[in-house]
mmCIF file of C-alpha atoms in Angstrom:
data_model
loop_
_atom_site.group_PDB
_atom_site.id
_atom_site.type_symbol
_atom_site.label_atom_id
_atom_site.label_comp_id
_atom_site.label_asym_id
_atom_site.label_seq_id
_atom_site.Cartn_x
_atom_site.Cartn_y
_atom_site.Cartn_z
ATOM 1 C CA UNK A 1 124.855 152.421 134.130
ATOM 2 C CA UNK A 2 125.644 156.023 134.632
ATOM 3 C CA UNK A 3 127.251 156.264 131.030
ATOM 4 C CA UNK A 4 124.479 154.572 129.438
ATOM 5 C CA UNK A 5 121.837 156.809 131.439
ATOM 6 C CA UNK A 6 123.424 159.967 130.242
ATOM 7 C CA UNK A 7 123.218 158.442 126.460
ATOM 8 C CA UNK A 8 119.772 157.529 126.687
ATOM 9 C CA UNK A 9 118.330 156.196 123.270
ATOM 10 C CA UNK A 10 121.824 156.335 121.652
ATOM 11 C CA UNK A 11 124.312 153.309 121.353
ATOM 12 C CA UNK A 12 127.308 153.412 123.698
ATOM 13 C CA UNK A 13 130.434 151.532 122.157
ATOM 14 C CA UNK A 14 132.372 149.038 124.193
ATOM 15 C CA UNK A 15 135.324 150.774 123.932
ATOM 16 C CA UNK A 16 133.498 154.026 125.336
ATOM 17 C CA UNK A 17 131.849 152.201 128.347
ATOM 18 C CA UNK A 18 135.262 150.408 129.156
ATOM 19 C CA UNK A 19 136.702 153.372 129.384
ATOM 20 C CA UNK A 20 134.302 155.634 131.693
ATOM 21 C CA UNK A 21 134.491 152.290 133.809
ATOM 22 C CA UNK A 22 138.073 151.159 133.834
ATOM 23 C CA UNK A 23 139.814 153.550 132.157
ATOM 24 C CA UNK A 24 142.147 153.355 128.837
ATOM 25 C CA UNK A 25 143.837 150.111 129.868
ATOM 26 C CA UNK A 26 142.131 147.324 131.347
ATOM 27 C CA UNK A 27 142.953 144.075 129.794
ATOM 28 C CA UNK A 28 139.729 142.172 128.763
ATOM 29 C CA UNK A 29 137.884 144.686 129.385
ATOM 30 C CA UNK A 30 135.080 143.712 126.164
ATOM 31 C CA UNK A 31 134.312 139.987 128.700
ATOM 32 C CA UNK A 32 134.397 141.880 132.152
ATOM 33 C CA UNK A 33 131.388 144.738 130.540
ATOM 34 C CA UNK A 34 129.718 141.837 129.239
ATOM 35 C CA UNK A 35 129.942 140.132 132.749
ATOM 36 C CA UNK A 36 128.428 143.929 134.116
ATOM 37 C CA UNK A 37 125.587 144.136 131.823
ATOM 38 C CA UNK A 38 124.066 140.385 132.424
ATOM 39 C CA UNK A 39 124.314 141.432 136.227
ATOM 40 C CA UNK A 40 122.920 144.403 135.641
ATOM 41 C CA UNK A 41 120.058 143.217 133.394
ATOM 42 C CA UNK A 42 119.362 140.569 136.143
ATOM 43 C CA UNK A 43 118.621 143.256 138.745
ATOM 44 C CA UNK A 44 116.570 145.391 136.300
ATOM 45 C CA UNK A 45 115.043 143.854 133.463
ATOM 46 C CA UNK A 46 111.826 141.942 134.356
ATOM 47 C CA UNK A 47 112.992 139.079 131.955
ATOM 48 C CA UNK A 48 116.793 139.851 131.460
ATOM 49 C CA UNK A 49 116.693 137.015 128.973
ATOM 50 C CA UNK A 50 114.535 139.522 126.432
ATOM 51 C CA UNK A 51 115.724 142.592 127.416
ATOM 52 C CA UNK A 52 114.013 145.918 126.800
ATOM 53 C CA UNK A 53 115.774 148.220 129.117
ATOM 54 C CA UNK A 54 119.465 147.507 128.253
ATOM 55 C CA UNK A 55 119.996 146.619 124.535
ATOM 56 C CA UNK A 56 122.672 145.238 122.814
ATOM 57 C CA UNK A 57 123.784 146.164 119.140
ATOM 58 C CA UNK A 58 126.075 143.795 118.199
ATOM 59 C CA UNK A 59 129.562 144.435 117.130
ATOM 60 C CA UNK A 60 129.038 148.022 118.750
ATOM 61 C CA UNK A 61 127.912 148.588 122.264
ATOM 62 C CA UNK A 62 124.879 149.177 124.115
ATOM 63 C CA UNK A 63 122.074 151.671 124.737
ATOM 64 C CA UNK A 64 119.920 152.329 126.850
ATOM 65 C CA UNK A 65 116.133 152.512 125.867
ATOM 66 C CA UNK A 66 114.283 155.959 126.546
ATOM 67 C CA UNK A 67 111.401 155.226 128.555
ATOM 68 C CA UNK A 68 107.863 155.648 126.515
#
């Protein structure tokens, strides 16, 4: 979350996020962030099934929508 905060409104790779989490070598480390971003969509989106906070652009990462 803290990587994604300080990127608001800008995409975050997986590779970048794994990283700043896990560092350079965690294996399946693409599954486990997708694992982290469900759980944390669950405790902040107010329907994590269409999220608006937490985005996903697929085949790249995440971002993190600026607030309005």
């Amino acid at each position: 979350l803290h990587s994604l905060m300080r990127n608001a409104g800008r995409v975050v790779t997986h590779s970048t996020l794994a990283e700043a989490v896990w560092g350079e070598d965690y294996p399946d480390a693409t599954n486990a962030l997708k694992v982290h971003i469900l759980r944390l969509r669950q405790k902040l989106e107010a329907d994590s099934g269409q999220p608006k906070l937490i985005l996903t652009k697929a085949g790249v990462g995440y971002l993190l929508a600026k607030p309005d």
